[in-house]
mmCIF file of C-alpha atoms and ligand atoms in Angstrom:
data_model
loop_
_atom_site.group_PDB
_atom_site.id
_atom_site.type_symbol
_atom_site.label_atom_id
_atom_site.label_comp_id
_atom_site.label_asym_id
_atom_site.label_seq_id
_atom_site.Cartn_x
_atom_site.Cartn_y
_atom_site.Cartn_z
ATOM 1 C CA UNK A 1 26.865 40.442 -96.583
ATOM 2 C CA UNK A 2 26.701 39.668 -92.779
ATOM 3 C CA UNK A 3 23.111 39.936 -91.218
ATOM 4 C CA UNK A 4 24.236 42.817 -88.641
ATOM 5 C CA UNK A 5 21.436 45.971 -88.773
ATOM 6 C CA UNK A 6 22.836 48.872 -90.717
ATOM 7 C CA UNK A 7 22.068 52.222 -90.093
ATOM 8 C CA UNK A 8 22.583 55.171 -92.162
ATOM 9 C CA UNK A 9 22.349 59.105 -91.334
ATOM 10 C CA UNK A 10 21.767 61.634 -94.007
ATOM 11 C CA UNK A 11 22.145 65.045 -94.013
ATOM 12 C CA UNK A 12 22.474 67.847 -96.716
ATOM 13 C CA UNK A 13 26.206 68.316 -96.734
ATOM 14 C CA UNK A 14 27.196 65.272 -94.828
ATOM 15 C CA UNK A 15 29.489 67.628 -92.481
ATOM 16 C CA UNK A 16 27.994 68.730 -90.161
ATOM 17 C CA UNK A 17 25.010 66.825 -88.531
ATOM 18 C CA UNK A 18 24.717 63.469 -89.877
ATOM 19 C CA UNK A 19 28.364 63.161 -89.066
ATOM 20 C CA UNK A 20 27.272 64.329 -85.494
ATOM 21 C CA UNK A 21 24.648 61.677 -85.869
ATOM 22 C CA UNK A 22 27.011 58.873 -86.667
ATOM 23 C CA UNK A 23 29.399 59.821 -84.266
ATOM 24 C CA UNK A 24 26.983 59.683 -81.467
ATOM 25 C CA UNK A 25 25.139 56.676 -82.304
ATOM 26 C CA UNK A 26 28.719 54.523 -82.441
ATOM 27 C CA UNK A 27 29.135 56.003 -78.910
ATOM 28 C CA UNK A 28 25.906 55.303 -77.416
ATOM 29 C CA UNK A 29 25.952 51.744 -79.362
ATOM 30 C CA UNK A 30 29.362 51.023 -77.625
ATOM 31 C CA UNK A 31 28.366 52.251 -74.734
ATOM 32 C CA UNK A 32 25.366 49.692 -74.539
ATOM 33 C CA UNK A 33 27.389 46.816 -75.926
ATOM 34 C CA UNK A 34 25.330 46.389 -79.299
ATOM 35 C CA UNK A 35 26.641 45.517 -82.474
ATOM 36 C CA UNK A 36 25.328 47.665 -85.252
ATOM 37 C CA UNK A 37 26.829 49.148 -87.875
ATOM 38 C CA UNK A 38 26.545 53.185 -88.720
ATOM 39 C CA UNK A 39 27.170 55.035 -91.361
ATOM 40 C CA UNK A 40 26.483 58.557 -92.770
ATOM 41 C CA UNK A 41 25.650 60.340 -96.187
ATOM 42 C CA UNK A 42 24.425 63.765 -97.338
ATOM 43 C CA UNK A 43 22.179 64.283 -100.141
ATOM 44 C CA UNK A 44 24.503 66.271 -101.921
ATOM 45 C CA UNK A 45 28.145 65.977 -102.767
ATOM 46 C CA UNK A 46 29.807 69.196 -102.781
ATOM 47 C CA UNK A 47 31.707 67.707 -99.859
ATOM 48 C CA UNK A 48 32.190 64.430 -100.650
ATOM 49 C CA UNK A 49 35.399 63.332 -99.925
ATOM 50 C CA UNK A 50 36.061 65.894 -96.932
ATOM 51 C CA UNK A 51 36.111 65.683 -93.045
ATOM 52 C CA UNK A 52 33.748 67.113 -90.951
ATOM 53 C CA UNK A 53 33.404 70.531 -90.230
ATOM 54 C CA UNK A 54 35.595 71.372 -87.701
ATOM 55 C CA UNK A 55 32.900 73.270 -85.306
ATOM 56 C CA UNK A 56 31.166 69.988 -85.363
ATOM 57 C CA UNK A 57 34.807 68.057 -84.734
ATOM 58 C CA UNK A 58 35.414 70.634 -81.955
ATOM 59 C CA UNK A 59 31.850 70.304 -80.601
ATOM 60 C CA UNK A 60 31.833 66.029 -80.130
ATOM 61 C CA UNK A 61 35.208 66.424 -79.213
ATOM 62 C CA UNK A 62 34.084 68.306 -75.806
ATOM 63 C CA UNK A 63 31.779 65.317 -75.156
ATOM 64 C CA UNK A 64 34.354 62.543 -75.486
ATOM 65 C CA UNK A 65 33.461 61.941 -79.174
ATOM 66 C CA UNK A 66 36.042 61.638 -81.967
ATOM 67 C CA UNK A 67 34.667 62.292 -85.295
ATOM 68 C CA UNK A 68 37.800 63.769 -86.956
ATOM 69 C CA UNK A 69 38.501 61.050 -89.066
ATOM 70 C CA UNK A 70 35.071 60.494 -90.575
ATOM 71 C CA UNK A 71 34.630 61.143 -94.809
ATOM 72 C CA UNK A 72 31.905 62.536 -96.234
ATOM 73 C CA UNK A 73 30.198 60.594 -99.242
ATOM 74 C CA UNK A 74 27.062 61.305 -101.196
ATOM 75 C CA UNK A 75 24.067 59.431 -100.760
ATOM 76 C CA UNK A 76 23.327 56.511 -103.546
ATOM 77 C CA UNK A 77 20.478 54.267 -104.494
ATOM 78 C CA UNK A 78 22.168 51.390 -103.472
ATOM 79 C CA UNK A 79 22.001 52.679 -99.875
ATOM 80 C CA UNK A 80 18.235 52.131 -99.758
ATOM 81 C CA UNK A 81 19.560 48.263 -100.703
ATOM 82 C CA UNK A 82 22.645 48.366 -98.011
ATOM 83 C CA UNK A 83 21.116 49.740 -95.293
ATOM 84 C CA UNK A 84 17.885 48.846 -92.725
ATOM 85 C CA UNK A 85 16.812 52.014 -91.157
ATOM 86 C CA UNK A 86 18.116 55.461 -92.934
ATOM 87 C CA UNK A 87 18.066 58.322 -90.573
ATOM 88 C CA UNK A 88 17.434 61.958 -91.963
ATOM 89 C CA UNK A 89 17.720 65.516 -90.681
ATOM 90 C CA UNK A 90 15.092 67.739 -91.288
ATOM 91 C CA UNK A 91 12.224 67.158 -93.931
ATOM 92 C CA UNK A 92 13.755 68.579 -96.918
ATOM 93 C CA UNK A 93 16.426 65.594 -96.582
ATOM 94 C CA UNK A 94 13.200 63.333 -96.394
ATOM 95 C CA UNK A 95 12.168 64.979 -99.278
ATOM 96 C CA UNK A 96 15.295 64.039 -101.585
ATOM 97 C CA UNK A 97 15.763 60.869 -100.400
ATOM 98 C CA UNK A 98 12.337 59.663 -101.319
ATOM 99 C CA UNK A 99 12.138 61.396 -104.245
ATOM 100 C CA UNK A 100 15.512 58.561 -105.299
ATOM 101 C CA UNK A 101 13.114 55.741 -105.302
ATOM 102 C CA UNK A 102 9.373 54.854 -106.160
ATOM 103 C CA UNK A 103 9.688 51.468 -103.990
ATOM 104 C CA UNK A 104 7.737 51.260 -100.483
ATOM 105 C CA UNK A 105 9.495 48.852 -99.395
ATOM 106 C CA UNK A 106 12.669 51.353 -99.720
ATOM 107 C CA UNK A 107 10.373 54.355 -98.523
ATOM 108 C CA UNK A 108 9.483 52.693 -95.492
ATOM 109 C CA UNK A 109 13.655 52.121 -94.539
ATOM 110 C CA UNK A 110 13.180 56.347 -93.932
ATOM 111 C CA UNK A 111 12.304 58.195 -90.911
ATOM 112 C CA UNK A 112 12.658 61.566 -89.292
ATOM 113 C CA UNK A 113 15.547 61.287 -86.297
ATOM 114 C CA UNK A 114 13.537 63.459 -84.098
ATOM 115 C CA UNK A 115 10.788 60.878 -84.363
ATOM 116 C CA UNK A 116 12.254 59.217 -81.845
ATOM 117 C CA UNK A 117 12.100 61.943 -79.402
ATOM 118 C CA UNK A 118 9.080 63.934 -77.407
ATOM 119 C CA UNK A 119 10.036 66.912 -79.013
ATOM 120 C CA UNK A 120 7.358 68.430 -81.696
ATOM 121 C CA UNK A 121 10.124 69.791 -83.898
ATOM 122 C CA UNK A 122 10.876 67.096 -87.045
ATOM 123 C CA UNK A 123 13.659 68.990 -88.138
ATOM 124 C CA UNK A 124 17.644 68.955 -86.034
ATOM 125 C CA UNK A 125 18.118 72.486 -87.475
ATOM 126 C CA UNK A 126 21.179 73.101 -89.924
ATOM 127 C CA UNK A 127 24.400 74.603 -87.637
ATOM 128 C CA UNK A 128 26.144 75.276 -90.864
ATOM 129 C CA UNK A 129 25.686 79.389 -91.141
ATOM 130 C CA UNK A 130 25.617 79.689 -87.394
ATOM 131 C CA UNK A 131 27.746 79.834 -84.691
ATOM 132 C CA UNK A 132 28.907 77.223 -81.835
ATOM 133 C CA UNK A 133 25.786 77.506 -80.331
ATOM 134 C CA UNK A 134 23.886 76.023 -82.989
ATOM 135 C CA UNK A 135 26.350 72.876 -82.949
ATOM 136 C CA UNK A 136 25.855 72.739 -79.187
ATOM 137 C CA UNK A 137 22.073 72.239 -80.175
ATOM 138 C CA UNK A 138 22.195 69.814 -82.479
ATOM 139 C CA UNK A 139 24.451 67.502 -79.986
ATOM 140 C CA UNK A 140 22.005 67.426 -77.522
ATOM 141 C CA UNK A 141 19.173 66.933 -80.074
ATOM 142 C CA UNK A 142 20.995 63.992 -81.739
ATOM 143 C CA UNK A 143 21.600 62.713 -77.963
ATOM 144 C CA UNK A 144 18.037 62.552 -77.268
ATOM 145 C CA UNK A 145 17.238 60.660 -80.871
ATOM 146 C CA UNK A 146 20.011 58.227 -80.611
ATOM 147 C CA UNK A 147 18.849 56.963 -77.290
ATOM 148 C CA UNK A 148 15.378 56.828 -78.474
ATOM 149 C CA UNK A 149 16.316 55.241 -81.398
ATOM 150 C CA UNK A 150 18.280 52.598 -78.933
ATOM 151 C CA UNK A 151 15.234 52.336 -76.988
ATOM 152 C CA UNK A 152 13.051 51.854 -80.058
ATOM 153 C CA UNK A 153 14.824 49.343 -81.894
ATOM 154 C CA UNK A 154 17.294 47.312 -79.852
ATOM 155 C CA UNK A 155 15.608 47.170 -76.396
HETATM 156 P P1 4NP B 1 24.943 69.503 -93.007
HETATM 157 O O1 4NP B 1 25.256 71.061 -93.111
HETATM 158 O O2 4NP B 1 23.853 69.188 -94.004
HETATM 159 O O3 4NP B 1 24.462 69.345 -91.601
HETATM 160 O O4 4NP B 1 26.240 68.767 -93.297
HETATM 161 C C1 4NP B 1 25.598 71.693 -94.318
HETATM 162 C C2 4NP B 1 26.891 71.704 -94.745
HETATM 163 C C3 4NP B 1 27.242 72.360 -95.915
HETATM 164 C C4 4NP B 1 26.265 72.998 -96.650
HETATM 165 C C5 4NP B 1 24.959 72.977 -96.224
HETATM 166 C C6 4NP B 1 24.627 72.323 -95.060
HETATM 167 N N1 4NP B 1 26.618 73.694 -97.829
HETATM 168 O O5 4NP B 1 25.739 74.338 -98.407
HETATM 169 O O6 4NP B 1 27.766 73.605 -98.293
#
C-alpha cells in the first residue's frame, strides 16, 4: 500500500452527500495540486452498488463537478484500517461508525466535516426528502469544509 493520505466520506445512503463530499474534495485537491486520495461510503447499503442521486449529479454538475460515474458502497471495518481521516455527515453517521469499532486509535481517524468550518451546525443536513434547494445547501456547506479541511491538513 503506497503512503499517499486517504480520505474517506460517509454518509447514510452514500448518494447523496458524501458523494457530494468526494466529488468536491477531488476538485478542490486538483485544483491545489495535492495528491490525496478520496473516497466515499454510507453507513448503510440499500444503495450499494448505485450512482448518485441524480439531484445531487445535476447539482455538482452546475458547478463544473462530474460525479455521475461515482458507485455507492457500504462502509466496512477495514475502512477504519484503509483510510487516515474518515469524514462524516451529521452525528448520527458519527454515531454508527463508532459504534463499528472499540479501538481509539480507529475512533480518533473520525470527525464531523463541518468541524472544519465557523459554522455552529455539526450536521450538512440530509437533501434526500427535499427539493433542489436542499442540494444547493449542502454544496456550499461541503465547499466551505473541504477548503477547511485543505487548510487544516495539507497547508
Ligand atoms: P445520503 O442521503 O445519506 O446523503 O446519501 C440519503 C439517501 C438515501 C436514503 C437516506 C439518505 N434512504 O433512506 O434511502
Amino acid at each position: 500500500m503506497s503512503n499517499e493520505f486517504k480520505i474517506l466520506m460517509v454518509c447514510l445512503g452514500n448518494i447523496c452527500r458524501s458523494p457530494m463530499a468526494e466529488g468536491m474534495m477531488k476538485h478542490q485537491l486538483s485544483q491545489r495540486g495535492l495528491n490525496v486520495m478520496v473516497d466515499s461510503a454510507g453507513t448503510g447499503g440499500w444503495h450499494a452498488g448505485e450512482n448518485p442521486d441524480p439531484r445531487a449529479i445535476k447539482t455538482m454538475q452546475q458547478h463544473g463537478i462530474d460525479i455521475s460515474k461515482l458507485v455507492a458502497r457500504q462502509f466496512k471495518k477495514n475502512d477504519f484500517d484503509q483510510f487516515d481521516l474518515i469524514l462524516v455527515m451529521d452525528e448520527s453517521n458519527e454515531m454508527d461508525v463508532l459504534k463499528l469499532t472499540n479501538s481509539e486509535s480507529h475512533h480518533k481517524k473520525v470527525k464531523l466535516i463541518l468541524k472544519y468550518t465557523s459554522t455552529s451546525d455539526l450536521s450538512v443536513p440530509d437533501p434526500w426528502y427535499g427539493g433542489m434547494d436542499g442540494f444547493e445547501k449542502v454544496y456550499h456547506m461541503l465547499y466551505a469544509a473541504c477548503d477547511g479541511v485543505i487548510k487544516s491538513h495539507f497547508e
